[in-house]
Short mmCIF file of N, CA and C in Angstrom, two decimals:
data_model
loop_
_atom_site.label_atom_id
_atom_site.label_comp_id
_atom_site.label_asym_id
_atom_site.label_seq_id
_atom_site.Cartn_x
_atom_site.Cartn_y
_atom_site.Cartn_z
N MET A 171 -17.23 -28.63 10.22
CA MET A 171 -15.77 -28.54 10.42
C MET A 171 -15.35 -26.63 11.35
N GLU A 172 -14.75 -26.30 12.05
CA GLU A 172 -14.57 -25.67 12.81
C GLU A 172 -13.02 -25.30 12.22
N PRO A 173 -13.25 -23.38 11.58
CA PRO A 173 -11.77 -23.03 11.42
C PRO A 173 -10.35 -23.61 12.30
N THR A 174 -9.66 -23.89 11.83
CA THR A 174 -7.68 -24.31 12.48
C THR A 174 -7.45 -22.80 12.85
N ASP A 175 -6.38 -22.54 13.66
CA ASP A 175 -5.36 -21.39 14.29
C ASP A 175 -5.20 -20.82 12.89
N ALA A 176 -4.55 -21.75 11.93
CA ALA A 176 -4.12 -21.10 10.84
C ALA A 176 -5.10 -20.25 10.63
N GLN A 177 -6.23 -21.07 10.11
CA GLN A 177 -6.71 -20.51 9.39
C GLN A 177 -6.93 -19.00 9.66
N LEU A 178 -8.04 -19.31 10.58
CA LEU A 178 -8.26 -17.71 11.71
C LEU A 178 -7.29 -16.85 11.42
N TRP A 179 -6.32 -16.90 12.04
CA TRP A 179 -4.94 -16.14 11.64
C TRP A 179 -4.62 -15.36 10.15
N ALA A 180 -4.95 -16.80 8.94
CA ALA A 180 -4.45 -15.60 7.27
C ALA A 180 -5.64 -15.12 7.80
N ALA A 181 -6.95 -15.48 8.05
CA ALA A 181 -7.87 -14.65 8.05
C ALA A 181 -7.73 -13.09 8.49
N GLY A 182 -7.53 -13.10 9.77
CA GLY A 182 -6.83 -11.56 10.59
C GLY A 182 -5.92 -11.60 9.94
N LEU A 183 -5.20 -11.76 9.84
CA LEU A 183 -3.80 -10.91 8.83
C LEU A 183 -4.94 -10.46 7.68
N GLY A 184 -5.04 -11.10 6.87
CA GLY A 184 -5.60 -10.91 6.13
C GLY A 184 -6.94 -9.84 5.41
N PHE A 185 -7.05 -9.31 6.90
CA PHE A 185 -8.13 -8.24 6.65
C PHE A 185 -7.57 -7.03 7.02
N VAL A 186 -6.48 -7.02 7.99
CA VAL A 186 -5.17 -5.57 8.08
C VAL A 186 -4.50 -5.78 6.78
N LEU A 187 -3.73 -6.42 6.13
CA LEU A 187 -2.77 -6.75 4.99
C LEU A 187 -3.04 -5.15 3.78
N PRO A 188 -4.29 -4.74 3.30
CA PRO A 188 -4.70 -3.55 1.92
C PRO A 188 -4.12 -2.89 2.78
N PRO A 189 -4.19 -1.60 4.06
CA PRO A 189 -3.56 -0.67 3.84
C PRO A 189 -1.96 -0.77 4.26
N ILE A 190 -0.92 -1.98 4.52
CA ILE A 190 0.08 -2.09 4.77
C ILE A 190 0.48 -2.65 3.05
N MET A 191 -0.18 -2.98 2.63
CA MET A 191 0.18 -3.21 1.14
C MET A 191 -0.34 -1.69 0.32
N ALA A 192 -0.93 -0.84 0.91
CA ALA A 192 -0.83 -0.01 -0.14
C ALA A 192 0.56 1.24 -0.26
N PHE A 193 1.16 0.93 1.09
CA PHE A 193 2.56 1.52 1.27
C PHE A 193 3.76 0.95 0.34
N VAL A 194 3.45 -0.04 -0.54
CA VAL A 194 4.55 -0.47 -0.82
C VAL A 194 3.24 -0.90 -3.04
N ILE A 195 2.13 -0.13 -2.81
CA ILE A 195 2.08 -0.76 -4.43
C ILE A 195 1.80 0.92 -4.87
N GLN A 196 1.69 1.22 -6.00
CA GLN A 196 1.95 2.68 -6.06
C GLN A 196 0.49 3.44 -7.23
N PRO A 197 -0.18 4.48 -7.40
CA PRO A 197 -0.74 4.65 -8.31
C PRO A 197 -0.85 5.08 -9.54
N ARG A 198 0.32 4.72 -10.22
CA ARG A 198 0.87 4.52 -11.17
C ARG A 198 0.40 3.08 -11.96
N TRP A 199 1.03 1.75 -10.81
CA TRP A 199 0.43 0.32 -11.44
C TRP A 199 -0.28 0.13 -11.80
N SER A 200 -0.78 -0.91 -12.84
CA SER A 200 -1.97 -1.39 -13.75
C SER A 200 -2.77 -2.12 -13.26
N GLY A 201 -3.68 -2.06 -13.20
CA GLY A 201 -4.40 -2.74 -12.49
C GLY A 201 -4.46 -4.44 -11.98
N PRO A 202 -3.29 -5.34 -13.63
CA PRO A 202 -2.63 -7.17 -13.44
C PRO A 202 -2.01 -6.86 -12.71
N LEU A 203 -0.75 -5.82 -12.04
CA LEU A 203 0.28 -5.43 -11.64
C LEU A 203 -0.02 -5.88 -10.11
N LYS A 204 -0.77 -5.05 -9.99
CA LYS A 204 -1.44 -4.74 -8.06
C LYS A 204 -2.55 -6.14 -8.68
N GLY A 205 -2.97 -7.05 -9.05
CA GLY A 205 -3.62 -8.05 -8.54
C GLY A 205 -2.11 -9.11 -8.53
N ILE A 206 -0.99 -9.18 -9.39
CA ILE A 206 -0.94 -10.11 -8.55
C ILE A 206 0.37 -9.90 -7.65
N PHE A 207 0.45 -8.29 -7.05
CA PHE A 207 1.28 -7.56 -5.91
C PHE A 207 0.40 -8.66 -4.76
N ALA A 208 -1.35 -8.34 -4.73
CA ALA A 208 -2.68 -9.29 -4.18
C ALA A 208 -1.72 -10.52 -3.32
N LEU A 209 -1.65 -10.64 -4.89
CA LEU A 209 -1.08 -12.49 -4.85
C LEU A 209 -0.39 -12.68 -4.06
N LEU A 210 0.58 -12.77 -4.49
CA LEU A 210 2.18 -13.25 -4.06
C LEU A 210 2.20 -12.29 -2.44
N VAL A 211 1.42 -11.19 -2.08
CA VAL A 211 0.95 -11.70 -0.14
C VAL A 211 0.71 -12.40 0.39
N ALA A 212 -0.99 -12.00 -0.75
CA ALA A 212 -1.71 -13.86 0.22
C ALA A 212 -0.95 -14.83 0.13
N ALA A 213 -0.38 -15.52 -0.43
CA ALA A 213 0.83 -16.74 -0.54
C ALA A 213 1.95 -16.52 0.50
N GLY A 214 2.62 -16.00 0.55
CA GLY A 214 2.92 -15.07 1.62
C GLY A 214 2.05 -15.84 3.20
N ASP A 215 0.99 -14.57 3.49
CA ASP A 215 0.42 -14.87 4.52
C ASP A 215 0.05 -16.55 4.36
N GLY A 216 -0.90 -17.00 3.81
CA GLY A 216 -1.16 -17.84 4.08
C GLY A 216 0.06 -19.02 4.80
N LEU A 217 1.09 -19.01 3.58
CA LEU A 217 2.70 -19.71 3.56
C LEU A 217 2.94 -19.48 5.31
N GLY A 218 3.08 -18.30 6.32
CA GLY A 218 3.08 -17.72 7.38
C GLY A 218 2.53 -18.13 8.44
N THR A 219 1.38 -17.78 7.74
CA THR A 219 0.30 -18.63 8.92
C THR A 219 -0.23 -19.89 9.43
N ALA A 220 0.38 -21.01 8.16
CA ALA A 220 0.10 -21.91 8.91
C ALA A 220 1.75 -22.89 8.76
N TYR A 221 2.64 -22.24 8.23
CA TYR A 221 4.19 -22.56 9.02
C TYR A 221 4.11 -22.43 10.22
N PHE A 222 3.87 -21.12 10.77
CA PHE A 222 4.39 -20.61 12.10
C PHE A 222 3.27 -20.58 13.30
N ASN A 223 2.36 -21.89 12.67
CA ASN A 223 1.09 -22.58 13.67
C ASN A 223 1.04 -24.15 13.37
N ASP A 224 2.53 -24.39 13.13
CA ASP A 224 2.54 -25.56 12.68
C ASP A 224 1.65 -26.86 12.27
N ASP A 225 0.97 -26.77 11.27
CA ASP A 225 0.00 -26.88 10.06
C ASP A 225 0.52 -26.91 9.18
N PHE A 226 1.63 -26.55 8.50
CA PHE A 226 1.96 -26.99 7.53
C PHE A 226 2.20 -28.42 6.88
N ASP A 227 1.16 -28.22 5.95
CA ASP A 227 0.75 -29.38 4.76
C ASP A 227 0.29 -29.37 4.07
N GLY A 228 -0.04 -29.95 2.75
CA GLY A 228 -0.53 -29.12 1.39
C GLY A 228 -1.79 -28.51 1.15
N ARG A 229 -2.43 -29.31 2.34
CA ARG A 229 -4.07 -28.83 2.04
C ARG A 229 -3.62 -27.46 2.54
N SER A 230 -3.62 -27.67 4.53
CA SER A 230 -3.34 -26.31 5.29
C SER A 230 -3.12 -25.28 4.58
N ILE A 231 -2.16 -25.08 3.74
CA ILE A 231 -1.30 -24.02 3.54
C ILE A 231 -1.86 -24.01 2.10
N THR A 232 -2.75 -24.35 0.94
CA THR A 232 -3.84 -24.13 0.63
C THR A 232 -5.06 -23.68 0.89
N THR A 233 -5.36 -23.54 1.99
CA THR A 233 -6.81 -23.27 2.62
C THR A 233 -6.02 -21.98 2.74
N CYS A 234 -5.07 -21.92 3.62
CA CYS A 234 -4.48 -20.93 3.71
C CYS A 234 -4.60 -19.86 3.39
N MET A 235 -3.78 -20.20 1.96
CA MET A 235 -3.76 -18.56 0.64
C MET A 235 -5.51 -17.97 -0.05
N LEU A 236 -5.88 -19.63 0.00
CA LEU A 236 -6.96 -19.19 -0.43
C LEU A 236 -8.20 -17.92 0.29
N LEU A 237 -8.02 -18.52 1.52
CA LEU A 237 -9.53 -17.89 2.68
C LEU A 237 -8.12 -16.49 2.31
N SER A 238 -7.20 -16.15 2.92
CA SER A 238 -5.98 -14.50 2.43
C SER A 238 -6.59 -14.14 1.39
N VAL A 239 -6.80 -14.36 -0.03
CA VAL A 239 -6.88 -14.46 -0.93
C VAL A 239 -8.44 -13.67 -1.34
N VAL A 240 -9.13 -14.60 -0.35
CA VAL A 240 -10.24 -14.23 -0.41
C VAL A 240 -11.11 -13.28 0.48
N VAL A 241 -10.49 -13.04 1.39
CA VAL A 241 -10.59 -11.95 3.17
C VAL A 241 -9.60 -10.60 2.54
N ILE A 242 -8.53 -10.26 1.58
CA ILE A 242 -7.56 -9.62 0.75
C ILE A 242 -8.15 -8.61 0.32
N GLY A 243 -8.84 -9.38 -0.70
CA GLY A 243 -9.88 -9.37 -1.74
C GLY A 243 -10.98 -8.29 -0.93
N ALA A 244 -11.99 -8.95 -0.13
CA ALA A 244 -12.63 -8.65 0.13
C ALA A 244 -12.99 -7.73 1.44
N ALA A 245 -12.05 -7.20 2.30
CA ALA A 245 -11.55 -5.85 2.98
C ALA A 245 -10.99 -5.11 2.42
N TYR A 246 -10.37 -5.28 0.94
CA TYR A 246 -10.62 -3.73 0.35
C TYR A 246 -11.66 -3.75 0.11
N HIS A 247 -12.25 -3.91 -1.10
CA HIS A 247 -13.42 -3.36 -1.31
C HIS A 247 -14.17 -3.08 -0.90
N THR A 248 -14.91 -3.64 0.16
CA THR A 248 -15.81 -3.74 1.24
C THR A 248 -15.10 -2.31 2.60
N LEU A 249 -13.96 -1.84 2.79
CA LEU A 249 -13.44 -1.30 4.17
C LEU A 249 -12.38 -0.18 3.38
N TRP A 250 -11.27 -0.93 3.08
CA TRP A 250 -10.38 0.28 2.72
C TRP A 250 -10.64 1.29 1.81
N ARG A 251 -10.80 1.03 0.46
CA ARG A 251 -11.02 1.49 -0.61
C ARG A 251 -12.07 2.74 -0.53
N PRO A 252 -13.43 1.83 -0.40
CA PRO A 252 -14.63 3.06 -0.31
C PRO A 252 -14.52 3.88 0.94
N SER A 253 -13.19 3.68 2.70
CA SER A 253 -12.80 4.63 3.13
C SER A 253 -12.05 5.37 2.39
N GLY A 254 -11.29 5.19 1.72
CA GLY A 254 -10.65 6.77 0.84
C GLY A 254 -8.78 6.08 1.57
N ILE A 255 -8.85 4.68 2.80
CA ILE A 255 -7.80 5.35 3.16
C ILE A 255 -6.08 4.06 2.27
N ALA A 256 -6.47 3.11 1.89
CA ALA A 256 -5.64 2.41 1.54
C ALA A 256 -5.54 3.73 -0.16
N PRO A 257 -6.33 4.16 -0.74
CA PRO A 257 -6.02 4.71 -1.91
C PRO A 257 -4.80 6.21 -1.64
N ALA A 258 -5.41 6.46 -0.39
CA ALA A 258 -4.63 7.50 0.32
C ALA A 258 -2.73 7.39 0.39
N ILE A 259 -2.94 6.68 1.19
CA ILE A 259 -2.19 6.00 2.13
C ILE A 259 -0.96 5.29 0.15
N GLU A 260 -1.32 5.66 -0.91
CA GLU A 260 -1.14 4.80 -2.31
C GLU A 260 -0.34 6.54 -2.46
N ALA A 261 -1.49 7.19 -2.63
CA ALA A 261 -0.78 7.65 -2.98
C ALA A 261 0.22 9.68 -2.27
N ALA A 262 0.09 9.22 -1.16
CA ALA A 262 0.81 10.07 0.08
C ALA A 262 2.46 8.91 0.39
N THR A 263 2.72 7.73 -0.47
CA THR A 263 4.03 7.37 -0.29
C THR A 263 4.07 6.74 -1.90
N SER A 264 3.36 7.73 -2.82
CA SER A 264 3.88 7.17 -4.35
C SER A 264 5.44 8.55 -4.65
N THR A 265 6.35 7.21 -4.72
CA THR A 265 7.42 7.98 -5.34
C THR A 265 7.30 8.61 -7.01
N THR A 266 6.32 8.95 -7.63
CA THR A 266 6.06 9.96 -8.34
C THR A 266 6.22 11.75 -7.79
N GLY A 267 4.98 11.58 -6.68
CA GLY A 267 4.97 12.97 -5.34
C GLY A 267 3.96 13.13 -5.88
N HIS A 268 3.18 13.59 -7.00
CA HIS A 268 1.72 13.83 -8.06
C HIS A 268 1.04 13.57 -8.18
N ALA A 269 0.46 11.74 -7.03
CA ALA A 269 -0.57 11.34 -6.91
C ALA A 269 -1.27 11.61 -6.17
N GLU A 270 -2.88 12.06 -7.42
CA GLU A 270 -4.39 12.25 -6.73
C GLU A 270 -5.12 10.22 -6.32
N PRO A 271 -5.20 10.72 -4.92
CA PRO A 271 -6.42 9.79 -4.18
C PRO A 271 -6.92 9.43 -5.27
N PRO A 272 -7.20 7.81 -5.95
CA PRO A 272 -9.05 8.26 -6.64
C PRO A 272 -9.80 7.45 -5.56
N GLN A 273 -11.10 8.20 -6.78
CA GLN A 273 -11.94 9.25 -5.89
C GLN A 273 -13.10 7.42 -5.63
N ALA A 274 -13.45 7.11 -4.19
CA ALA A 274 -14.62 6.03 -4.53
C ALA A 274 -15.73 6.23 -4.95
N ALA A 275 -15.78 5.01 -5.17
CA ALA A 275 -17.51 4.65 -6.45
C ALA A 275 -18.07 4.38 -5.61
#
């Protein structure tokens, strides 16, 4: 089965979303809060890509949302966090002004 345009857009956008999300996420946020925020962004990505590709039905929306969750998580944990880019953005945009970026493991 070939991926639809909506699924490809959801995956592509999901790959570049982690550094954009880092502008909003604060280092002092708990892990569950960061996870909930990521799920909300993934839901928006899935809904938006399905809608703007005229593929707005139940199965397509669900597939785009789930694909976005997987791609956002994979991209963050394999590229954006280990490279230090997302943590540095979080620290630089912190409202407390004293946040240090976490060390990559």
